[in-house]
mmCIF file of C-alpha atoms in Angstrom:
data_model
loop_
_atom_site.group_PDB
_atom_site.id
_atom_site.type_symbol
_atom_site.label_atom_id
_atom_site.label_comp_id
_atom_site.label_asym_id
_atom_site.label_seq_id
_atom_site.Cartn_x
_atom_site.Cartn_y
_atom_site.Cartn_z
ATOM 1 C CA MET A 288 -35.707 128.208 7.955
ATOM 2 C CA ARG A 289 -34.824 124.569 7.484
ATOM 3 C CA THR A 290 -37.339 121.958 8.468
ATOM 4 C CA VAL A 291 -35.570 118.929 9.821
ATOM 5 C CA ASN A 292 -37.198 115.543 10.171
ATOM 6 C CA GLN A 293 -35.796 114.210 13.415
ATOM 7 C CA ARG A 294 -37.177 110.701 12.875
ATOM 8 C CA GLY A 295 -34.011 109.872 10.941
ATOM 9 C CA TRP A 296 -32.229 109.549 14.279
ATOM 10 C CA PHE A 297 -33.961 106.227 14.934
ATOM 11 C CA PHE A 298 -32.353 104.773 11.822
ATOM 12 C CA VAL A 299 -28.849 105.671 12.970
ATOM 13 C CA LEU A 300 -29.480 104.323 16.461
ATOM 14 C CA PRO A 301 -27.768 100.930 15.800
ATOM 15 C CA VAL A 302 -24.660 102.759 14.580
ATOM 16 C CA LEU A 303 -24.739 104.993 17.639
ATOM 17 C CA ILE A 304 -24.781 101.925 19.893
ATOM 18 C CA LEU A 305 -21.910 100.380 17.942
ATOM 19 C CA VAL A 306 -19.894 103.594 18.153
ATOM 20 C CA ALA A 307 -20.611 103.798 21.862
ATOM 21 C CA PHE A 308 -18.910 100.470 22.385
ATOM 22 C CA ASN A 309 -15.971 100.724 20.007
ATOM 23 C CA ALA A 310 -15.184 104.440 20.312
ATOM 24 C CA LEU A 311 -16.919 106.206 23.164
ATOM 25 C CA MET A 312 -16.204 103.764 25.980
ATOM 26 C CA PRO A 313 -12.528 103.350 25.029
ATOM 27 C CA ILE A 314 -12.088 107.111 24.851
ATOM 28 C CA MET A 315 -13.722 107.558 28.255
ATOM 29 C CA THR A 316 -11.340 104.950 29.638
ATOM 30 C CA VAL A 317 -8.415 106.794 28.064
ATOM 31 C CA VAL A 318 -9.554 110.046 29.695
ATOM 32 C CA ASN A 319 -9.630 108.227 33.040
ATOM 33 C CA TYR A 320 -6.158 106.778 32.486
ATOM 34 C CA SER A 321 -4.745 110.150 31.468
ATOM 35 C CA VAL A 322 -5.181 111.655 34.941
ATOM 36 C CA GLN A 323 -4.015 108.609 36.901
ATOM 37 C CA GLU A 324 -0.955 106.433 37.422
ATOM 38 C CA THR A 325 -1.098 102.647 37.478
ATOM 39 C CA PHE A 326 1.383 99.884 38.088
ATOM 40 C CA GLY A 327 -1.026 97.250 36.854
ATOM 41 C CA ASN A 328 -3.466 95.058 38.733
ATOM 42 C CA ASN A 329 -6.317 97.546 38.115
ATOM 43 C CA VAL A 330 -5.068 99.836 40.926
ATOM 44 C CA PHE A 331 -4.977 103.534 40.085
ATOM 45 C CA PHE A 332 -3.529 106.605 41.789
ATOM 46 C CA TRP A 333 -4.607 110.156 41.028
ATOM 47 C CA GLN A 334 -2.003 112.119 39.107
ATOM 48 C CA GLY A 335 -3.895 115.205 37.975
ATOM 49 C CA LEU A 336 -2.747 116.890 34.774
ATOM 50 C CA ASP A 337 0.947 116.052 35.206
ATOM 51 C CA TRP A 338 1.052 113.686 32.240
ATOM 52 C CA PHE A 339 -0.308 116.328 29.864
ATOM 53 C CA GLU A 340 2.296 118.822 31.045
ATOM 54 C CA GLN A 341 5.069 116.241 30.736
ATOM 55 C CA ILE A 342 4.057 115.038 27.255
ATOM 56 C CA LEU A 343 3.499 118.521 25.821
ATOM 57 C CA ARG A 344 6.963 119.607 26.946
ATOM 58 C CA SER A 345 8.857 116.446 25.987
ATOM 59 C CA ASP A 346 11.256 116.635 23.044
ATOM 60 C CA ARG A 347 10.355 113.093 22.110
ATOM 61 C CA PHE A 348 6.662 113.938 21.597
ATOM 62 C CA GLN A 349 7.439 117.133 19.715
ATOM 63 C CA ALA A 350 9.836 115.297 17.395
ATOM 64 C CA ALA A 351 7.312 112.524 16.697
ATOM 65 C CA LEU A 352 4.595 115.106 16.072
ATOM 66 C CA GLY A 353 6.859 116.976 13.653
ATOM 67 C CA ARG A 354 7.619 113.770 11.747
ATOM 68 C CA GLN A 355 3.910 112.966 11.646
ATOM 69 C CA PHE A 356 2.946 116.330 10.144
ATOM 70 C CA LEU A 357 5.795 116.090 7.640
ATOM 71 C CA PHE A 358 4.712 112.614 6.554
ATOM 72 C CA THR A 359 1.057 113.597 6.168
ATOM 73 C CA ALA A 360 1.955 116.770 4.264
ATOM 74 C CA ILE A 361 4.231 114.886 1.863
ATOM 75 C CA ILE A 362 1.793 112.093 1.062
ATOM 76 C CA LEU A 363 -1.134 114.516 0.621
ATOM 77 C CA ALA A 364 0.978 116.699 -1.677
ATOM 78 C CA ILE A 365 1.801 113.654 -3.807
ATOM 79 C CA GLU A 366 -1.338 111.532 -3.674
ATOM 80 C CA VAL A 367 -3.998 114.179 -4.351
ATOM 81 C CA PRO A 368 -2.525 115.711 -7.542
ATOM 82 C CA LEU A 369 -1.337 112.298 -8.746
ATOM 83 C CA GLY A 370 -4.753 110.785 -8.091
ATOM 84 C CA ILE A 371 -6.489 113.561 -10.033
ATOM 85 C CA VAL A 372 -4.093 113.181 -12.980
ATOM 86 C CA ILE A 373 -4.621 109.410 -13.108
ATOM 87 C CA ALA A 374 -8.401 109.822 -12.839
ATOM 88 C CA LEU A 375 -8.357 112.352 -15.695
ATOM 89 C CA SER A 376 -6.387 110.016 -17.925
ATOM 90 C CA MET A 377 -8.588 106.992 -17.276
ATOM 91 C CA PRO A 378 -11.115 106.077 -20.007
ATOM 92 C CA ARG A 379 -14.747 107.096 -19.442
ATOM 93 C CA LYS A 380 -16.333 104.455 -21.692
ATOM 94 C CA GLY A 381 -15.515 101.072 -23.110
ATOM 95 C CA ILE A 382 -13.953 97.786 -22.205
ATOM 96 C CA TRP A 383 -10.975 99.340 -20.396
ATOM 97 C CA VAL A 384 -13.074 100.975 -17.709
ATOM 98 C CA PRO A 385 -13.539 97.852 -15.547
ATOM 99 C CA VAL A 386 -9.929 96.804 -16.133
ATOM 100 C CA CYS A 387 -8.636 100.162 -14.916
ATOM 101 C CA LEU A 388 -10.995 100.198 -11.953
ATOM 102 C CA VAL A 389 -9.994 96.711 -10.788
ATOM 103 C CA LEU A 390 -6.301 97.461 -11.243
ATOM 104 C CA MET A 391 -6.744 100.635 -9.226
ATOM 105 C CA ALA A 392 -8.610 98.851 -6.455
ATOM 106 C CA LEU A 393 -6.018 96.054 -6.112
ATOM 107 C CA PRO A 394 -3.533 97.783 -3.761
ATOM 108 C CA MET A 395 -6.341 98.752 -1.389
ATOM 109 C CA LEU A 396 -7.463 95.140 -1.082
ATOM 110 C CA ILE A 397 -4.153 94.075 0.461
ATOM 111 C CA PRO A 398 -4.065 94.066 4.296
ATOM 112 C CA TRP A 399 -1.880 96.739 5.823
ATOM 113 C CA ASN A 400 0.613 94.454 7.514
ATOM 114 C CA VAL A 401 1.038 92.486 4.285
ATOM 115 C CA VAL A 402 1.762 95.746 2.451
ATOM 116 C CA GLY A 403 4.471 96.523 5.012
ATOM 117 C CA GLN A 404 5.978 93.042 4.720
ATOM 118 C CA MET A 405 5.862 93.132 0.925
ATOM 119 C CA TRP A 406 7.705 96.403 0.761
ATOM 120 C CA ASN A 407 10.149 95.272 3.403
ATOM 121 C CA ILE A 408 11.142 92.205 1.396
ATOM 122 C CA PHE A 409 10.991 94.191 -1.847
ATOM 123 C CA THR A 410 13.370 96.917 -0.672
ATOM 124 C CA LEU A 411 15.840 95.075 1.555
ATOM 125 C CA PRO A 412 19.374 95.443 0.139
ATOM 126 C CA LYS A 413 20.834 92.170 -1.195
ATOM 127 C CA VAL A 414 17.522 90.316 -0.601
ATOM 128 C CA GLY A 415 14.807 92.396 -2.200
ATOM 129 C CA MET A 416 14.369 92.983 -5.883
ATOM 130 C CA LEU A 417 14.406 96.765 -5.612
ATOM 131 C CA GLY A 418 17.225 96.754 -3.053
ATOM 132 C CA TYR A 419 19.361 94.500 -5.233
ATOM 133 C CA PHE A 420 18.573 96.475 -8.382
ATOM 134 C CA MET A 421 19.430 99.833 -6.806
ATOM 135 C CA ASN A 422 22.641 98.734 -5.088
ATOM 136 C CA ASP A 423 24.135 96.115 -7.390
ATOM 137 C CA VAL A 424 22.819 97.070 -10.816
ATOM 138 C CA LEU A 425 22.465 100.850 -10.682
ATOM 139 C CA GLY A 426 25.197 101.318 -8.071
ATOM 140 C CA VAL A 427 23.062 103.714 -6.002
ATOM 141 C CA ASN A 428 23.687 103.407 -2.279
ATOM 142 C CA TYR A 429 20.196 102.569 -1.098
ATOM 143 C CA ASP A 430 19.623 100.918 2.264
ATOM 144 C CA MET A 431 16.389 101.750 4.085
ATOM 145 C CA THR A 432 17.548 99.879 7.189
ATOM 146 C CA GLN A 433 20.546 102.204 7.652
ATOM 147 C CA ASP A 434 19.855 105.493 5.935
ATOM 148 C CA PRO A 435 17.019 107.684 7.337
ATOM 149 C CA LEU A 436 16.431 109.401 3.999
ATOM 150 C CA ALA A 437 16.083 106.079 2.175
ATOM 151 C CA ALA A 438 13.712 104.863 4.908
ATOM 152 C CA TRP A 439 11.572 107.988 4.521
ATOM 153 C CA ILE A 440 11.453 107.676 0.737
ATOM 154 C CA THR A 441 10.471 104.016 1.064
ATOM 155 C CA VAL A 442 7.683 104.728 3.561
ATOM 156 C CA VAL A 443 6.313 107.568 1.420
ATOM 157 C CA VAL A 444 6.477 105.556 -1.813
ATOM 158 C CA MET A 445 4.772 102.631 -0.088
ATOM 159 C CA ASP A 446 1.929 104.857 1.101
ATOM 160 C CA VAL A 447 1.586 106.440 -2.335
ATOM 161 C CA TRP A 448 1.447 102.956 -3.882
ATOM 162 C CA HIS A 449 -1.139 101.788 -1.360
ATOM 163 C CA TRP A 450 -3.485 104.741 -1.163
ATOM 164 C CA THR A 451 -3.323 106.888 -4.319
ATOM 165 C CA SER A 452 -5.997 104.547 -5.730
ATOM 166 C CA LEU A 453 -8.458 105.840 -3.167
ATOM 167 C CA VAL A 454 -8.057 109.388 -4.472
ATOM 168 C CA VAL A 455 -8.213 108.064 -8.049
ATOM 169 C CA LEU A 456 -11.447 106.162 -7.511
ATOM 170 C CA LEU A 457 -13.148 109.032 -5.710
ATOM 171 C CA ALA A 458 -11.988 111.602 -8.255
ATOM 172 C CA TYR A 459 -13.079 109.276 -11.086
ATOM 173 C CA ALA A 460 -16.532 108.936 -9.515
ATOM 174 C CA GLY A 461 -16.735 112.731 -9.477
ATOM 175 C CA LEU A 462 -15.620 112.940 -13.111
ATOM 176 C CA VAL A 463 -18.063 110.422 -14.581
ATOM 177 C CA SER A 464 -20.951 112.225 -12.920
ATOM 178 C CA ILE A 465 -20.365 115.319 -15.082
ATOM 179 C CA PRO A 466 -22.947 115.381 -17.928
ATOM 180 C CA ASP A 467 -21.598 115.564 -21.476
ATOM 181 C CA ALA A 468 -23.492 118.819 -22.018
ATOM 182 C CA TYR A 469 -20.864 120.662 -19.954
ATOM 183 C CA TYR A 470 -18.087 119.449 -22.256
ATOM 184 C CA HIS A 471 -20.098 120.329 -25.367
ATOM 185 C CA ALA A 472 -20.705 123.829 -24.052
ATOM 186 C CA ALA A 473 -17.002 124.216 -23.267
ATOM 187 C CA LYS A 474 -16.098 123.025 -26.756
ATOM 188 C CA ILE A 475 -18.452 125.511 -28.395
ATOM 189 C CA ASP A 476 -16.925 128.313 -26.331
ATOM 190 C CA GLY A 477 -13.463 127.154 -27.378
ATOM 191 C CA ALA A 478 -12.286 126.529 -23.811
ATOM 192 C CA SER A 479 -8.777 125.204 -23.325
ATOM 193 C CA SER A 480 -8.300 121.886 -21.559
ATOM 194 C CA TRP A 481 -6.968 123.791 -18.544
ATOM 195 C CA SER A 482 -10.133 125.896 -18.264
ATOM 196 C CA VAL A 483 -12.252 122.778 -18.683
ATOM 197 C CA PHE A 484 -10.358 121.311 -15.741
ATOM 198 C CA ARG A 485 -10.391 124.503 -13.676
ATOM 199 C CA TYR A 486 -14.025 125.558 -14.196
ATOM 200 C CA ILE A 487 -15.880 122.289 -14.913
ATOM 201 C CA GLN A 488 -14.037 119.234 -13.633
ATOM 202 C CA LEU A 489 -12.469 120.602 -10.443
ATOM 203 C CA PRO A 490 -15.686 122.214 -9.108
ATOM 204 C CA LYS A 491 -17.598 119.010 -9.852
ATOM 205 C CA MET A 492 -14.985 116.941 -8.055
ATOM 206 C CA LYS A 493 -14.889 119.236 -5.034
ATOM 207 C CA THR A 494 -17.138 117.180 -2.771
ATOM 208 C CA VAL A 495 -15.465 113.849 -3.464
ATOM 209 C CA LEU A 496 -12.022 115.432 -3.227
ATOM 210 C CA THR A 497 -12.968 116.864 0.158
ATOM 211 C CA ILE A 498 -13.831 113.367 1.304
ATOM 212 C CA ALA A 499 -10.676 111.946 -0.293
ATOM 213 C CA ILE A 500 -8.389 114.483 1.390
ATOM 214 C CA LEU A 501 -10.156 114.062 4.728
ATOM 215 C CA LEU A 502 -9.863 110.277 4.586
ATOM 216 C CA ARG A 503 -6.237 110.422 3.500
ATOM 217 C CA PHE A 504 -5.429 112.969 6.210
ATOM 218 C CA ILE A 505 -7.015 110.917 8.992
ATOM 219 C CA ASP A 506 -5.593 107.609 7.744
ATOM 220 C CA SER A 507 -2.078 108.920 7.210
ATOM 221 C CA PHE A 508 -2.109 110.850 10.485
ATOM 222 C CA ASN A 509 -3.053 107.664 12.327
ATOM 223 C CA ILE A 510 -0.846 105.350 10.241
ATOM 224 C CA TYR A 511 0.776 102.556 12.214
ATOM 225 C CA THR A 512 0.941 99.100 10.662
ATOM 226 C CA GLU A 513 2.698 99.804 7.372
ATOM 227 C CA PRO A 514 5.714 101.811 8.630
ATOM 228 C CA PHE A 515 5.911 99.573 11.686
ATOM 229 C CA THR A 516 6.252 96.391 9.649
ATOM 230 C CA LEU A 517 8.455 98.119 7.061
ATOM 231 C CA THR A 518 11.012 99.948 9.203
ATOM 232 C CA GLY A 519 9.882 99.404 12.801
ATOM 233 C CA GLY A 520 10.253 103.163 13.299
ATOM 234 C CA GLY A 521 13.941 103.085 12.450
ATOM 235 C CA PRO A 522 16.716 103.561 11.639
ATOM 236 C CA GLY A 523 17.044 105.163 15.065
ATOM 237 C CA ASN A 524 13.830 107.088 15.531
ATOM 238 C CA SER A 525 13.763 108.552 12.050
ATOM 239 C CA THR A 526 10.463 106.994 10.952
ATOM 240 C CA THR A 527 8.894 106.751 14.414
ATOM 241 C CA LEU A 528 5.585 108.412 13.638
ATOM 242 C CA LEU A 529 3.189 109.504 16.363
ATOM 243 C CA SER A 530 1.228 106.245 16.588
ATOM 244 C CA ILE A 531 4.388 104.115 16.684
ATOM 245 C CA ASP A 532 5.738 106.246 19.528
ATOM 246 C CA LEU A 533 2.371 106.016 21.280
ATOM 247 C CA VAL A 534 2.365 102.225 21.143
ATOM 248 C CA LYS A 535 5.968 102.163 22.405
ATOM 249 C CA ILE A 536 4.968 104.247 25.437
ATOM 250 C CA ALA A 537 1.718 102.402 26.115
ATOM 251 C CA LEU A 538 2.644 98.771 25.498
ATOM 252 C CA GLY A 539 6.457 98.803 25.412
ATOM 253 C CA GLN A 540 6.992 100.834 28.568
ATOM 254 C CA PHE A 541 3.510 100.240 29.995
ATOM 255 C CA ASP A 542 3.248 103.951 30.878
ATOM 256 C CA LEU A 543 -0.515 104.016 30.478
ATOM 257 C CA GLY A 544 -0.969 107.481 31.985
ATOM 258 C CA PRO A 545 1.426 109.375 29.684
ATOM 259 C CA ALA A 546 0.267 107.295 26.722
ATOM 260 C CA ALA A 547 -3.358 108.189 27.472
ATOM 261 C CA ALA A 548 -2.498 111.884 27.726
ATOM 262 C CA MET A 549 -0.581 111.645 24.458
ATOM 263 C CA SER A 550 -3.415 109.929 22.651
ATOM 264 C CA LEU A 551 -5.877 112.593 23.827
ATOM 265 C CA ILE A 552 -3.597 115.325 22.461
ATOM 266 C CA TYR A 553 -3.332 113.264 19.261
ATOM 267 C CA PHE A 554 -7.135 112.986 19.115
ATOM 268 C CA ALA A 555 -7.562 116.727 19.652
ATOM 269 C CA ILE A 556 -5.230 117.459 16.724
ATOM 270 C CA THR A 557 -7.025 115.020 14.393
ATOM 271 C CA LEU A 558 -10.406 116.387 15.403
ATOM 272 C CA MET A 559 -9.338 120.011 14.954
ATOM 273 C CA VAL A 560 -7.720 119.527 11.539
ATOM 274 C CA SER A 561 -10.642 117.444 10.253
ATOM 275 C CA TRP A 562 -13.165 119.991 11.497
ATOM 276 C CA LEU A 563 -11.217 122.957 10.101
ATOM 277 C CA PHE A 564 -10.784 121.276 6.746
ATOM 278 C CA TYR A 565 -14.396 120.169 6.461
ATOM 279 C CA THR A 566 -15.685 123.586 7.545
ATOM 280 C CA LEU A 567 -13.490 125.471 5.100
ATOM 281 C CA MET A 568 -14.356 123.169 2.190
ATOM 282 C CA THR A 569 -18.116 123.277 2.782
ATOM 283 C CA LYS A 570 -18.322 126.928 3.849
ATOM 284 C CA ASP A 571 -19.521 128.264 0.499
ATOM 285 C CA ASP A 572 -22.214 125.607 0.054
ATOM 286 C CA ALA A 573 -23.912 126.306 3.373
ATOM 287 C CA GLY A 574 -23.882 130.106 3.201
ATOM 288 C CA MET B 267 19.359 105.514 89.014
ATOM 289 C CA MET B 268 17.483 102.364 89.963
ATOM 290 C CA ARG B 269 14.445 104.360 90.855
ATOM 291 C CA HIS B 270 14.521 105.942 87.379
ATOM 292 C CA LEU B 271 14.566 102.533 85.658
ATOM 293 C CA ILE B 272 11.640 101.260 87.711
ATOM 294 C CA TRP B 273 9.764 104.413 86.929
ATOM 295 C CA ILE B 274 10.321 103.938 83.146
ATOM 296 C CA ALA B 275 9.502 100.221 83.367
ATOM 297 C CA THR B 276 6.173 100.951 84.971
ATOM 298 C CA LEU B 277 5.381 103.505 82.284
ATOM 299 C CA LEU B 278 6.315 101.340 79.281
ATOM 300 C CA PRO B 279 3.156 99.244 79.016
ATOM 301 C CA GLY B 280 1.105 102.360 79.323
ATOM 302 C CA THR B 281 2.864 104.095 76.428
ATOM 303 C CA ALA B 282 2.628 100.968 74.345
ATOM 304 C CA PHE B 283 -1.101 100.770 74.869
ATOM 305 C CA GLY B 284 -1.363 104.458 74.264
ATOM 306 C CA GLN B 285 0.420 104.180 70.968
ATOM 307 C CA ALA B 286 -1.668 101.224 69.963
ATOM 308 C CA ALA B 287 -4.781 103.196 70.670
ATOM 309 C CA THR B 288 -3.679 106.271 68.728
ATOM 310 C CA GLY B 289 -2.265 104.734 65.616
ATOM 311 C CA TRP B 290 0.336 102.028 65.434
ATOM 312 C CA GLY B 291 -2.277 99.326 65.484
ATOM 313 C CA ASN B 292 -3.866 100.902 62.427
ATOM 314 C CA VAL B 293 -0.741 100.898 60.254
ATOM 315 C CA GLY B 294 -1.503 99.238 56.937
ATOM 316 C CA LYS B 295 -5.226 99.698 57.266
ATOM 317 C CA GLN B 296 -7.000 102.055 54.879
ATOM 318 C CA ASP B 297 -8.107 105.097 56.812
ATOM 319 C CA ASP B 298 -11.612 106.082 55.962
ATOM 320 C CA LYS B 299 -11.344 109.537 54.426
ATOM 321 C CA GLY B 300 -14.887 109.725 53.191
ATOM 322 C CA PHE B 301 -15.673 111.071 49.724
ATOM 323 C CA SER B 302 -12.833 112.302 47.517
ATOM 324 C CA TRP B 303 -13.100 113.580 43.952
ATOM 325 C CA THR B 304 -9.864 111.882 42.980
ATOM 326 C CA ASP B 305 -10.231 108.401 44.489
ATOM 327 C CA PRO B 306 -11.265 105.441 42.349
ATOM 328 C CA LEU B 307 -15.025 105.454 42.010
ATOM 329 C CA TRP B 308 -15.670 101.740 41.394
ATOM 330 C CA PRO B 309 -12.338 99.993 42.177
ATOM 331 C CA ASP B 310 -13.444 96.599 40.849
ATOM 332 C CA PHE B 311 -14.671 97.903 37.469
ATOM 333 C CA TRP B 312 -12.343 98.168 34.457
ATOM 334 C CA MET B 313 -12.751 101.740 33.209
ATOM 335 C CA ALA B 314 -10.813 103.350 36.093
ATOM 336 C CA TRP B 315 -13.455 105.987 36.803
ATOM 337 C CA THR B 316 -12.930 108.732 39.343
ATOM 338 C CA PRO B 317 -15.688 111.095 40.475
ATOM 339 C CA ALA B 318 -13.826 113.976 38.794
ATOM 340 C CA THR B 319 -13.697 112.383 35.332
ATOM 341 C CA PHE B 320 -17.241 111.088 35.770
ATOM 342 C CA ALA B 321 -18.415 114.636 36.469
ATOM 343 C CA LEU B 322 -16.538 115.851 33.382
ATOM 344 C CA PHE B 323 -18.402 113.431 31.121
ATOM 345 C CA CYS B 324 -21.708 114.141 32.849
ATOM 346 C CA GLY B 325 -21.088 117.807 32.042
ATOM 347 C CA ILE B 326 -20.270 117.138 28.375
ATOM 348 C CA PHE B 327 -23.179 114.752 27.799
ATOM 349 C CA GLY B 328 -25.478 117.011 29.762
ATOM 350 C CA ALA B 329 -24.554 119.937 27.537
ATOM 351 C CA ILE B 330 -25.084 117.855 24.386
ATOM 352 C CA ALA B 331 -28.455 116.618 25.684
ATOM 353 C CA PHE B 332 -29.500 120.160 26.622
ATOM 354 C CA VAL B 333 -28.617 121.519 23.182
ATOM 355 C CA ALA B 334 -30.329 118.538 21.511
ATOM 356 C CA VAL B 335 -33.516 119.163 23.484
ATOM 357 C CA LEU B 336 -33.395 122.855 22.559
ATOM 358 C CA GLU B 337 -32.842 122.075 18.874
ATOM 359 C CA VAL B 338 -35.612 119.493 18.701
ATOM 360 C CA TRP B 339 -38.395 121.243 20.618
ATOM 361 C CA LYS B 340 -37.633 124.920 21.111
ATOM 362 C CA TYR B 341 -35.574 126.069 18.124
ATOM 363 C CA PRO B 342 -36.012 123.632 15.193
ATOM 364 C CA ASP B 343 -33.564 125.698 13.098
ATOM 365 C CA GLY B 344 -30.956 125.533 15.881
ATOM 366 C CA LEU B 345 -30.769 129.349 15.975
ATOM 367 C CA GLU B 346 -28.823 129.181 12.734
ATOM 368 C CA ARG B 347 -26.921 132.336 11.864
ATOM 369 C CA LYS B 348 -23.828 133.598 10.123
ATOM 370 C CA GLY B 349 -21.295 134.623 12.730
ATOM 371 C CA ILE B 350 -18.304 136.935 12.631
ATOM 372 C CA LEU B 351 -15.999 134.229 11.247
ATOM 373 C CA GLY B 352 -18.284 133.834 8.234
ATOM 374 C CA LEU B 353 -19.375 130.392 9.413
ATOM 375 C CA THR B 354 -23.003 129.385 9.475
ATOM 376 C CA THR B 355 -23.466 127.760 12.851
ATOM 377 C CA THR B 356 -26.271 126.195 14.837
ATOM 378 C CA LEU B 357 -26.391 125.724 18.606
ATOM 379 C CA GLY B 358 -24.731 122.307 18.290
ATOM 380 C CA ASP B 359 -21.911 123.726 16.163
ATOM 381 C CA ARG B 360 -21.339 126.428 18.742
ATOM 382 C CA LEU B 361 -21.179 123.863 21.546
ATOM 383 C CA PHE B 362 -18.654 121.818 19.566
ATOM 384 C CA ILE B 363 -16.490 124.877 18.864
ATOM 385 C CA THR B 364 -16.664 125.840 22.535
ATOM 386 C CA LEU B 365 -15.601 122.398 23.769
ATOM 387 C CA LEU B 366 -12.833 121.882 21.206
ATOM 388 C CA GLY B 367 -11.529 125.410 21.736
ATOM 389 C CA SER B 368 -11.558 124.915 25.502
ATOM 390 C CA ALA B 369 -9.507 121.725 25.140
ATOM 391 C CA TYR B 370 -6.934 123.682 23.149
ATOM 392 C CA ILE B 371 -6.900 126.533 25.677
ATOM 393 C CA PHE B 372 -6.146 124.082 28.488
ATOM 394 C CA LEU B 373 -3.535 122.167 26.471
ATOM 395 C CA ALA B 374 -1.788 125.371 25.401
ATOM 396 C CA TRP B 375 -1.707 126.619 28.979
ATOM 397 C CA LEU B 376 -0.325 123.289 30.252
ATOM 398 C CA GLY B 377 2.330 123.292 27.549
ATOM 399 C CA PHE B 378 3.464 126.899 27.803
ATOM 400 C CA VAL B 379 2.747 127.832 31.442
ATOM 401 C CA GLY B 380 1.861 124.742 33.476
ATOM 402 C CA GLN B 381 -0.387 124.041 36.439
ATOM 403 C CA PRO B 382 -2.558 125.262 38.128
ATOM 404 C CA ILE B 383 -5.207 125.847 35.484
ATOM 405 C CA TRP B 384 -7.504 128.418 37.081
ATOM 406 C CA ILE B 385 -6.625 131.145 34.570
ATOM 407 C CA PRO B 386 -7.301 128.989 31.465
ATOM 408 C CA LEU B 387 -10.584 127.951 33.101
ATOM 409 C CA PHE B 388 -11.697 131.581 33.028
ATOM 410 C CA ILE B 389 -10.326 132.014 29.497
ATOM 411 C CA ALA B 390 -12.302 128.932 28.405
ATOM 412 C CA ILE B 391 -15.510 130.264 29.991
ATOM 413 C CA ALA B 392 -14.943 133.599 28.273
ATOM 414 C CA TRP B 393 -14.332 131.741 24.997
ATOM 415 C CA GLY B 394 -17.606 129.843 25.413
ATOM 416 C CA ILE B 395 -19.549 133.046 26.044
ATOM 417 C CA PHE B 396 -17.895 134.652 23.023
ATOM 418 C CA VAL B 397 -18.714 131.653 20.785
ATOM 419 C CA PHE B 398 -22.395 131.527 21.767
ATOM 420 C CA TRP B 399 -22.672 135.293 21.458
ATOM 421 C CA LYS B 400 -20.810 136.079 18.228
ATOM 422 C CA ILE B 401 -19.714 133.038 16.195
#
């Protein structure tokens, strides 16, 4: 039987109050909006569960959801292995450690809308350096404002550039915490570098990687600013991810009811995936 | 003919008053329906509460508070056990799984079948019983 000291709750009380104001009260308001219709002026009419039914069955929502899952799957499939590889190849000791760490942290220090603007200017054909280089030097037809595939590649590359460092730093923190004795033992046993990775480094990185994947999943699933400033959801709707569509419905069309229903469905998906992932990754430790 | 017109003319004021008494005078006024679960609860406040959504949150927070009280005073280990899914769960975990699962049951029903939602309500209750019993 575990003995739990419940006094710890008093120390998290300030955070609970903060969360109540910036998360709990907004979400309660959203629940209230999701079952009502409003035309502004703080006047509401009961609508029941119609918005949920409408959103769940709309092609527009299903398409945006599909794009969202695709985006998250692609960036996780790139950023996690890439981050581990970079972390493995970083030095453990010496003068280059702080240099590498600062270089890695740089992209994460840039505000999200600035990242979007940077990549927009960088990749615009004729104007941007990359756009000019691709079209006029290499002769590749690359125009992220016209071609959906080019827009997708640009958004994915931008996210990889911005956020792989997070995986790198977390994985690196996991790596440096492994005592040298493990490596000595592996060397004596004549273990290959793959088995060192598989049986020493990967298990030791498991906890931080769980956190890294969780953070990257939640952040990329809720991503808004970067693709919005880069492509504005276009060309057409091709990079309109779930949050961009949500803001269009809520603030563009001022359909607060459907937008509230949509954001609750969105929230349920995020919550479920995060819970499933966390539970599966920590299952063996608890048992 | 003339007698008919006089007859109608004498009746007109009466019908007008009658109508005024029964309803026309009240057009545009809010009729007082009394309590309704779906009317705005505090119309001047900003969160757009209705009694129905208020009751929903009272239920959720009540359940959380109940489980918290049980875990703190009655069962300090939270009745921890390994359920049929291989997950080690406490009372709070089971409540979370119940609530999240119920949300999905309702959403799935609304998406695939539609309203009304009496049947998914019973499925969700059955799910909750199953979770607290086996998982």
